[in-house]
Coordinates of C-alpha atoms in Angstrom, one line a residue:
Chain A
X1 CA 161.1 144.8 178.4
X2 CA 158.6 142.4 179.8
X3 CA 158.0 141.8 183.5
X4 CA 159.9 138.7 184.7
X5 CA 157.0 137.5 186.8
X6 CA 154.2 138.0 184.2
X7 CA 153.7 139.2 180.7
X8 CA 153.0 142.9 181.3
X9 CA 155.5 145.5 180.4
X10 CA 158.2 146.0 183.1
X11 CA 158.1 149.6 184.5
X12 CA 160.0 148.9 187.7
X13 CA 163.7 148.3 187.5
X14 CA 164.9 147.3 190.9
X15 CA 168.4 146.8 192.2
X16 CA 168.2 144.7 195.3
X17 CA 170.9 145.5 197.8
X18 CA 170.0 143.5 200.8
X19 CA 171.1 140.1 199.7
X20 CA 174.7 138.8 199.6
X21 CA 174.8 139.5 195.8
X22 CA 173.3 142.5 194.0
X23 CA 170.3 141.4 191.9
X24 CA 168.5 143.2 189.2
X25 CA 164.7 142.7 188.8
X26 CA 162.4 143.9 186.1
X27 CA 158.8 144.0 187.1
X28 CA 155.5 145.4 186.2
X29 CA 153.7 147.8 188.6
X30 CA 151.6 145.0 190.2
X31 CA 154.4 142.5 190.7
X32 CA 156.7 145.3 191.9
X33 CA 154.2 146.4 194.5
X34 CA 153.9 142.8 195.8
X35 CA 157.7 142.5 195.8
X36 CA 158.3 145.8 197.6
X37 CA 155.5 145.5 200.2
X38 CA 157.3 145.2 203.5
X39 CA 156.8 141.9 205.2
X40 CA 155.5 142.1 208.8
X41 CA 158.9 141.0 210.2
X42 CA 160.8 143.8 208.5
X43 CA 158.5 146.4 209.8
X44 CA 158.9 145.3 213.4
X45 CA 162.7 145.6 213.6
X46 CA 165.7 146.6 211.6
X47 CA 166.9 143.2 210.4
X48 CA 170.6 144.1 210.1
X49 CA 170.7 145.2 213.7
X50 CA 168.8 142.0 215.0
X51 CA 171.2 139.9 212.9
X52 CA 174.3 141.6 214.2
X53 CA 173.1 141.1 217.7
X54 CA 172.2 137.5 217.3
X55 CA 175.6 136.9 215.8
X56 CA 177.4 138.7 218.6
X57 CA 175.4 136.9 221.3
X58 CA 176.1 133.5 219.8
X59 CA 179.8 133.9 220.3
X60 CA 180.9 132.9 223.8
X61 CA 177.5 132.6 225.4
X62 CA 175.8 129.4 226.5
X63 CA 172.1 129.0 226.1
X64 CA 171.6 129.5 229.8
X65 CA 173.6 132.6 229.9
X66 CA 171.6 133.9 227.0
X67 CA 168.3 133.1 228.7
X68 CA 169.5 134.9 231.8
X69 CA 170.6 137.9 229.8
X70 CA 167.3 138.0 228.0
X71 CA 165.4 138.3 231.3
X72 CA 167.5 141.2 232.6
X73 CA 165.4 144.4 232.6
X74 CA 166.1 148.1 232.9
X75 CA 165.1 149.4 236.4
X76 CA 163.9 152.7 234.8
X77 CA 161.7 151.7 231.8
X78 CA 161.3 148.0 232.4
X79 CA 162.4 146.9 229.0
X80 CA 163.9 143.4 229.0
X81 CA 167.0 142.6 226.9
X82 CA 164.9 140.1 225.0
X83 CA 162.4 142.9 224.0
X84 CA 165.3 145.1 222.8
X85 CA 166.7 142.2 220.9
X86 CA 163.4 141.5 219.2
X87 CA 162.5 145.1 218.4
X88 CA 165.9 146.6 217.8
X89 CA 164.8 149.7 219.8
X90 CA 165.8 150.7 223.3
X91 CA 163.3 151.8 226.0
X92 CA 164.9 154.8 227.6
X93 CA 168.3 156.7 227.9
X94 CA 169.2 154.6 231.0
X95 CA 169.4 151.4 228.9
X96 CA 172.7 152.7 227.5
X97 CA 174.0 152.5 231.1
X98 CA 172.3 149.4 232.4
X99 CA 173.0 147.3 229.3
X100 CA 176.3 148.9 228.7
X101 CA 178.3 145.7 228.7
X102 CA 176.0 144.1 226.0
X103 CA 175.7 147.2 223.9
X104 CA 179.3 148.1 223.8
X105 CA 180.4 145.4 221.3
X106 CA 177.2 146.0 219.3
X107 CA 177.9 149.7 219.0
X108 CA 181.6 149.0 218.1
X109 CA 180.3 146.6 215.4
X110 CA 177.9 149.2 213.9
X111 CA 180.1 152.3 214.1
X112 CA 183.6 150.9 214.3
X113 CA 184.2 153.3 217.2
X114 CA 182.6 153.7 220.7
X115 CA 183.4 157.3 221.7
X116 CA 181.4 160.3 220.7
X117 CA 183.5 163.0 219.0
X118 CA 180.7 165.4 217.8
X119 CA 179.0 168.4 219.3
X120 CA 177.9 168.5 223.0
X121 CA 175.0 170.4 224.6
X122 CA 176.4 173.9 225.3
X123 CA 175.0 174.4 228.8
X124 CA 176.8 171.3 230.0
X125 CA 175.6 167.9 230.6
X126 CA 173.1 167.5 233.4
X127 CA 173.0 164.9 236.1
X128 CA 171.4 162.0 234.2
X129 CA 170.5 160.3 237.5
X130 CA 167.9 163.0 238.1
X131 CA 166.4 162.7 234.7
X132 CA 166.0 158.9 235.0
X133 CA 164.5 159.5 238.5
X134 CA 161.8 161.6 236.8
X135 CA 161.1 158.8 234.4
X136 CA 160.6 156.3 237.2
X137 CA 158.5 158.7 239.3
X138 CA 156.2 159.4 236.3
X139 CA 155.6 155.7 235.9
X140 CA 155.0 155.4 239.6
X141 CA 152.5 158.2 239.5
X142 CA 150.7 156.6 236.6
X143 CA 150.5 153.3 238.5
X144 CA 149.2 155.2 241.6
X145 CA 146.4 156.9 239.6
X146 CA 145.5 153.5 238.1
X147 CA 145.1 152.1 241.5
X148 CA 143.2 155.1 242.6
X149 CA 145.7 156.0 245.2
X150 CA 145.3 159.7 244.5
X151 CA 147.1 160.9 247.7
X152 CA 150.2 158.9 246.7
X153 CA 150.0 160.2 243.2
X154 CA 149.9 163.8 244.3
X155 CA 152.9 163.2 246.6
X156 CA 154.8 161.8 243.6
X157 CA 153.8 164.7 241.5
X158 CA 155.2 167.1 244.0
X159 CA 158.5 165.2 244.0
X160 CA 158.7 165.4 240.2
X161 CA 158.0 169.2 240.3
X162 CA 160.7 169.6 242.9
X163 CA 163.3 167.8 240.8
X164 CA 162.3 169.7 237.7
X165 CA 162.6 173.0 239.6
X166 CA 166.1 172.1 240.7
X167 CA 167.1 171.3 237.1
X168 CA 166.0 174.8 236.0
X169 CA 167.6 176.7 238.8
Chain B
X1 CA 149.5 179.3 205.9
X2 CA 146.8 176.6 205.5
X3 CA 147.5 172.9 205.0
X4 CA 145.9 172.8 201.6
X5 CA 148.1 175.7 200.4
X6 CA 151.1 173.4 200.7
X7 CA 149.8 171.3 197.8
X8 CA 150.0 174.0 195.1
X9 CA 153.5 175.2 196.1
X10 CA 156.5 173.1 195.4
X11 CA 159.0 173.3 198.2
X12 CA 162.7 174.0 198.6
X13 CA 164.1 170.7 197.4
X14 CA 162.2 170.8 194.1
X15 CA 163.4 174.3 193.2
X16 CA 165.9 172.7 190.8
X17 CA 168.6 175.2 191.6
X18 CA 171.8 175.3 193.6
X19 CA 175.2 173.8 192.7
X20 CA 175.2 170.7 190.4
X21 CA 171.5 170.7 190.3
X22 CA 171.3 168.8 187.0
X23 CA 172.3 165.7 188.9
X24 CA 172.1 166.6 192.6
X25 CA 168.4 167.1 193.6
X26 CA 168.8 168.0 197.2
X27 CA 171.1 167.9 200.3
X28 CA 169.5 166.9 203.5
X29 CA 170.7 166.6 207.1
X30 CA 168.7 165.2 210.0
X31 CA 169.4 165.1 213.8
X32 CA 167.8 162.6 216.2
X33 CA 167.2 164.0 219.7
X34 CA 165.4 162.7 222.8
X35 CA 164.3 164.4 226.0
X36 CA 166.3 163.2 228.9
X37 CA 163.3 162.9 231.3
X38 CA 161.0 160.6 229.2
X39 CA 161.4 157.0 228.1
X40 CA 162.0 156.4 224.4
X41 CA 158.9 156.1 222.2
X42 CA 158.6 152.4 222.5
X43 CA 158.2 152.6 226.3
X44 CA 156.1 155.7 226.4
X45 CA 152.6 155.7 227.8
X46 CA 149.9 157.6 226.0
X47 CA 150.3 160.4 228.6
X48 CA 154.1 160.4 228.0
X49 CA 153.6 160.9 224.3
X50 CA 151.1 163.6 224.8
X51 CA 153.4 165.4 227.3
X52 CA 156.4 165.1 224.9
X53 CA 154.4 166.5 222.1
X54 CA 153.1 169.4 224.1
X55 CA 156.5 170.2 225.7
X56 CA 158.3 170.2 222.4
X57 CA 155.7 172.1 220.5
X58 CA 155.4 174.8 223.1
X59 CA 159.1 175.2 223.6
X60 CA 160.0 175.2 219.9
X61 CA 157.2 177.5 218.8
X62 CA 157.9 179.7 221.8
X63 CA 161.3 180.5 220.3
X64 CA 161.1 183.9 218.6
X65 CA 163.0 182.7 215.6
X66 CA 160.8 179.6 215.2
X67 CA 157.5 181.2 216.1
X68 CA 156.4 181.4 212.5
X69 CA 156.6 177.7 211.9
X70 CA 153.5 176.0 210.6
X71 CA 152.5 173.2 213.1
X72 CA 150.6 170.2 211.9
X73 CA 149.0 167.7 214.3
X74 CA 149.8 164.5 212.4
X75 CA 147.6 162.4 214.6
X76 CA 144.6 164.5 213.5
X77 CA 145.2 164.2 209.8
X78 CA 143.3 162.1 207.2
X79 CA 145.5 159.4 205.7
X80 CA 145.7 161.2 202.3
X81 CA 147.1 164.3 204.1
X82 CA 149.7 162.2 205.9
X83 CA 150.6 160.5 202.7
X84 CA 150.9 164.0 201.1
X85 CA 153.5 165.0 203.7
X86 CA 155.5 161.8 203.1
X87 CA 155.5 162.5 199.3
X88 CA 156.8 166.0 200.1
X89 CA 159.5 164.5 202.3
X90 CA 158.3 166.6 205.3
X91 CA 157.6 163.5 207.4
X92 CA 158.8 159.9 207.2
X93 CA 156.6 157.0 206.3
X94 CA 157.1 155.6 209.9
X95 CA 155.8 158.9 211.3
X96 CA 152.8 158.9 209.0
X97 CA 151.9 155.3 209.8
X98 CA 152.6 155.4 213.6
X99 CA 149.9 156.3 216.2
X100 CA 149.4 158.5 219.2
X101 CA 150.3 162.1 219.8
X102 CA 152.7 163.4 217.2
X103 CA 153.2 166.3 214.9
X104 CA 155.5 168.2 212.5
X105 CA 156.5 171.9 212.4
X106 CA 157.4 173.2 208.9
X107 CA 158.9 176.5 207.9
X108 CA 157.3 178.4 205.0
X109 CA 160.2 177.7 202.6
X110 CA 159.9 173.9 203.4
X111 CA 163.6 174.1 204.1
X112 CA 163.2 172.5 207.5
X113 CA 160.8 170.4 209.4
X114 CA 160.7 169.2 213.0
X115 CA 159.1 165.8 213.5
X116 CA 157.8 165.2 217.1
X117 CA 157.4 161.6 218.3
X118 CA 158.8 159.8 215.3
X119 CA 161.3 156.9 216.2
X120 CA 162.9 159.5 218.5
X121 CA 161.2 162.3 220.4
X122 CA 162.5 164.9 218.0
X123 CA 163.9 164.7 214.5
X124 CA 165.2 167.9 213.0
X125 CA 165.5 167.9 209.3
X126 CA 167.0 170.5 206.9
X127 CA 166.7 170.2 203.2
X128 CA 168.4 172.4 200.6
X129 CA 168.2 172.3 196.8
X130 CA 171.3 171.1 194.9
X131 CA 174.6 170.2 196.6
X132 CA 174.7 172.5 199.6
X133 CA 175.6 170.5 202.7
X134 CA 177.6 173.2 204.4
X135 CA 174.8 175.7 204.7
X136 CA 172.4 173.0 205.6
X137 CA 174.6 172.0 208.5
X138 CA 175.0 175.6 209.6
X139 CA 171.2 176.0 209.7
X140 CA 170.4 172.7 211.5
X141 CA 173.3 173.3 214.0
X142 CA 171.7 176.6 214.9
X143 CA 168.2 175.2 215.2
X144 CA 169.5 172.4 217.4
X145 CA 171.3 174.9 219.6
X146 CA 168.2 177.0 220.0
X147 CA 166.1 174.0 221.0
X148 CA 168.8 172.7 223.3
X149 CA 168.5 176.0 225.2
X150 CA 164.9 175.1 226.0
X151 CA 164.9 171.4 226.8
X152 CA 167.3 168.8 228.2
X153 CA 168.4 166.3 225.6
X154 CA 169.4 162.8 226.6
X155 CA 173.1 162.9 226.3
X156 CA 175.9 160.7 227.6
X157 CA 179.5 161.9 228.0
X158 CA 181.0 159.0 226.1
X159 CA 178.1 157.9 223.9
X160 CA 176.9 161.4 222.8
X161 CA 173.2 162.0 222.0
X162 CA 171.2 158.9 223.0
X163 CA 168.8 157.5 220.5
X164 CA 166.1 154.8 220.5
X165 CA 168.1 152.8 218.0
X166 CA 171.9 152.2 218.7
X167 CA 172.5 152.8 214.9
X168 CA 171.9 156.5 215.4
X169 CA 173.7 157.1 218.7
X170 CA 176.5 159.7 219.0
X171 CA 175.8 162.6 216.6
X172 CA 172.3 161.3 215.8
X173 CA 173.0 162.7 212.4
X174 CA 172.1 161.4 209.0
X175 CA 173.5 163.3 206.0
X176 CA 172.0 162.5 202.6
X177 CA 172.4 163.7 199.1
X178 CA 169.8 162.8 196.6
X179 CA 171.1 162.2 193.1
X180 CA 169.5 161.6 189.7
X181 CA 171.5 158.9 188.0
X182 CA 169.7 157.7 184.9
X183 CA 172.7 157.2 182.7
X184 CA 174.5 155.0 185.3
X185 CA 171.3 152.9 185.4
X186 CA 171.1 152.6 181.6
X187 CA 174.7 151.7 181.2
X188 CA 174.4 149.2 184.0
X189 CA 177.2 150.7 186.1
X190 CA 175.0 151.6 189.0
X191 CA 175.7 148.3 190.9
X192 CA 179.4 148.9 190.7
X193 CA 178.9 152.3 192.2
X194 CA 176.8 151.0 195.0
X195 CA 179.3 148.3 195.9
X196 CA 182.1 150.8 196.2
X197 CA 179.9 153.0 198.4
X198 CA 179.0 150.1 200.7
X199 CA 182.7 149.4 201.1
X200 CA 183.1 152.8 202.7
X201 CA 180.1 152.3 204.9
X202 CA 177.7 154.6 203.0
X203 CA 174.1 153.6 202.5
X204 CA 172.2 153.9 199.2
X205 CA 168.4 154.3 199.3
X206 CA 165.6 155.1 196.9
X207 CA 163.6 158.3 196.7
X208 CA 161.5 157.5 199.7
X209 CA 164.0 156.0 202.0
X210 CA 164.4 152.5 203.3
X211 CA 163.8 149.5 201.0
X212 CA 164.6 148.8 197.5
X213 CA 165.6 151.1 194.7
X214 CA 163.2 152.2 192.0
X215 CA 161.3 155.4 191.5
X216 CA 162.7 157.5 188.7
X217 CA 166.5 156.7 189.1
X218 CA 166.7 158.8 192.2
X219 CA 169.2 157.6 194.8
X220 CA 170.0 158.9 198.2
X221 CA 173.6 158.5 199.5
X222 CA 173.9 158.7 203.3
X223 CA 176.2 157.9 206.2
X224 CA 175.6 154.8 208.2
X225 CA 178.0 155.5 211.0
X226 CA 177.0 158.2 213.5
X227 CA 179.4 157.7 216.3
X228 CA 183.1 158.4 216.6
X229 CA 183.4 161.1 214.0
X230 CA 182.4 164.8 214.3
X231 CA 179.5 166.1 212.4
X232 CA 181.7 168.0 210.0
X233 CA 183.8 164.9 209.4
X234 CA 180.7 162.9 208.5
X235 CA 179.5 165.7 206.2
X236 CA 183.0 165.8 204.6
X237 CA 182.9 162.1 203.9
X238 CA 179.7 162.5 201.9
X239 CA 180.9 165.8 200.4
X240 CA 184.0 164.0 199.1
X241 CA 182.2 161.1 197.4
X242 CA 179.5 163.1 195.6
X243 CA 181.8 164.8 193.0
X244 CA 183.0 161.4 191.8
X245 CA 179.4 160.2 191.5
X246 CA 178.5 163.3 189.5
X247 CA 181.5 162.7 187.3
X248 CA 180.6 159.1 186.7
X249 CA 177.0 160.1 185.7
X250 CA 178.3 162.8 183.4
X251 CA 180.7 160.4 181.8
X252 CA 177.9 157.8 181.3
X253 CA 175.8 160.5 179.7
X254 CA 178.6 161.6 177.4
X255 CA 179.1 157.9 176.5
X256 CA 175.5 157.5 175.6
X257 CA 175.6 160.6 173.5
X258 CA 178.8 159.5 171.7
X259 CA 177.9 155.9 171.2
X260 CA 174.2 156.0 170.5
X261 CA 172.9 159.5 170.3
X262 CA 170.1 158.5 168.0
X263 CA 169.0 155.7 170.4
X264 CA 169.1 158.1 173.4
X265 CA 167.3 160.8 171.6
X266 CA 164.7 158.3 170.5
X267 CA 164.3 157.0 174.1
X268 CA 163.8 160.5 175.7
X269 CA 161.5 161.6 172.9
X270 CA 159.3 158.6 173.2
X271 CA 159.2 159.1 176.9
X272 CA 158.2 162.7 176.4
X273 CA 155.6 161.6 173.7
X274 CA 153.9 159.2 176.1
X275 CA 153.8 161.7 178.9
X276 CA 152.2 164.3 176.6
X277 CA 149.6 162.1 175.1
X278 CA 148.7 159.2 177.5
X279 CA 145.1 159.1 178.6
X280 CA 145.8 157.0 181.7
X281 CA 149.1 156.4 183.3
X282 CA 150.4 154.8 186.6
X283 CA 152.6 156.6 189.0
X284 CA 155.5 154.1 188.4
X285 CA 155.4 154.6 184.6
X286 CA 155.3 158.3 185.1
X287 CA 158.4 158.3 187.3
X288 CA 160.2 156.1 184.9
X289 CA 159.4 158.3 181.9
X290 CA 160.0 161.6 183.6
X291 CA 163.4 160.3 184.5
X292 CA 164.3 160.0 180.8
X293 CA 162.8 163.3 180.0
X294 CA 164.7 165.0 182.9
X295 CA 167.9 163.7 181.5
X296 CA 166.9 164.6 178.0
X297 CA 166.3 168.2 179.1
X298 CA 169.7 168.3 180.8
X299 CA 171.4 167.1 177.6
X300 CA 169.5 169.6 175.4
X301 CA 167.6 166.8 173.6
X302 CA 164.2 168.3 174.5
X303 CA 163.9 172.1 174.1
X304 CA 161.5 174.5 175.9
X305 CA 161.2 172.5 179.1
X306 CA 162.5 173.6 182.5
X307 CA 164.0 171.3 185.1
X308 CA 161.9 172.9 187.9
X309 CA 158.8 172.0 185.9
X310 CA 159.9 168.3 185.7
X311 CA 161.0 168.2 189.3
X312 CA 157.5 169.5 190.3
X313 CA 155.8 166.9 188.1
X314 CA 157.7 164.0 189.9
X315 CA 156.0 165.0 193.1
X316 CA 152.7 166.5 191.9
X317 CA 151.8 163.2 190.1
X318 CA 152.2 161.1 193.3
X319 CA 148.9 159.7 194.5
X320 CA 148.2 162.0 197.5
X321 CA 149.4 165.2 195.7
X322 CA 147.1 164.4 192.8
X323 CA 144.1 164.1 195.1
X324 CA 145.0 167.2 197.0
X325 CA 145.4 169.2 193.8
X326 CA 142.1 167.8 192.5
X327 CA 140.5 168.4 195.8
X328 CA 138.8 165.1 196.1
X329 CA 139.5 161.4 196.8
X330 CA 140.3 159.3 193.7
X331 CA 140.7 155.6 193.4
X332 CA 143.6 154.1 191.4
X333 CA 141.9 154.1 188.1
X334 CA 140.6 157.6 188.5
X335 CA 144.1 158.8 189.6
X336 CA 145.7 157.3 186.5
X337 CA 143.3 159.3 184.3
X338 CA 143.8 162.4 186.4
X339 CA 147.5 162.0 186.3
X340 CA 147.5 161.7 182.5
X341 CA 145.5 165.0 182.3
X342 CA 147.7 166.7 184.7
X343 CA 150.8 165.7 182.7
X344 CA 149.2 166.8 179.4
X345 CA 148.3 170.2 180.7
X346 CA 151.7 170.8 182.2
X347 CA 153.8 169.5 179.3
X348 CA 151.7 170.8 176.4
X349 CA 153.8 172.5 173.9
X350 CA 152.6 175.1 171.5
X351 CA 153.9 173.2 168.4
X352 CA 151.7 170.3 169.3
X353 CA 148.7 172.5 169.3
X354 CA 149.7 174.1 166.0
X355 CA 149.9 170.7 164.3
X356 CA 146.5 169.7 165.8
X357 CA 144.8 172.8 164.5
X358 CA 146.4 172.4 161.0
X359 CA 144.8 169.1 160.6

């Protein structure tokens, strides 16, 4: 069989699953490589997730509402909803709480269900507020170091250690 | 164990044994986990990444049962070595191509690997030869429990294990079974099979994960849904669909034998002939031909060849493996020559030699 793009023998037989219809392609090594090379856009995000989100947000939201939503950010990691929408990746565990309202329909859309039924950590779930506090403090410590406020940085470090100690006790 | 020793061995999932191993190459389960007290990778500072890597490495290798793991600092590796780990399925392509502090811990059987700082802080992966999901789950559940005893995972009462991407939240589990389905490809039934799998929310991927299908008629079937069902239910769903896929493939093979045995025999023999005699050959063509040969061996059309040998050739002829085995960097043209030599020396049959010496 010849490659459908050029005259060389086709050694790649590809079934494309991402489009609305399944398509069969017969390509030589070179054309296949060109075809399979991920485009920049795909690398940056998972397209199905971004698509699903866009679709979901278009329903029942005005442009202003959407713009306001995009600017909302997580108090712990600082990720904006816009950034999440673009990248398809969240910034920290707290995002599941602070963007809960927006994520809930998305999660229902992906999984069909919204409640975890699988295994749970055996030693019980710890207070997540403490864990997110540590994330915030570490960021504050980094900022303090960058501004050369070493005294403040060391105070923050002691706070982090104290919380970590509590967690282990 | 030294890094370069990995190249000459062949790893658990290529062993070519286990239930249904003529069609099922391997069973794999991975769990995505994150530490509760760090941001997800996207929002990590360099220091965060380094701290996560150190914490996880120390805690995991500090466990008595896991202390023998071979730890590789991926950020420190040459690109050919990273590619090598990808070809071996010990790390993902994303993990190889990302940046910053990251690593992988591998057990000596290559049955499991722990990727640190991939898309999530920790990805635990267990891989068994053949159709063997139950024991793979037992093993990974145990490893997960041990690590959970040492670190605090990001977990939410209602949402389960929290992951960087909402597509993995809940169990954080991906169950995949890798199948070799050449007869369904030849008989053009593979699309139909894919469509029915999509309908029940199962994903189909090629040999090396995301993207389009190709590469030697290998297909990975995996769950897309991770939330709302227990781990055993998710495993069960895959476990239930695999026997029908095996049956379809067997039927397609029987059909080819009945309807056009000569044609099929010719096809696999030609494939074998090219692999034994080519002087230069690309990776793609090799995969394509090895796929025919593998089916030919399973159907008894090619004598004196073992499935584990062919499984090994699929991987050992990949670009990074060839270079590791040769011990030097090779450009594409040199690799194609080296690959042809490698194939010849591993597929050479005594009767070929006899004929050559009689002439």
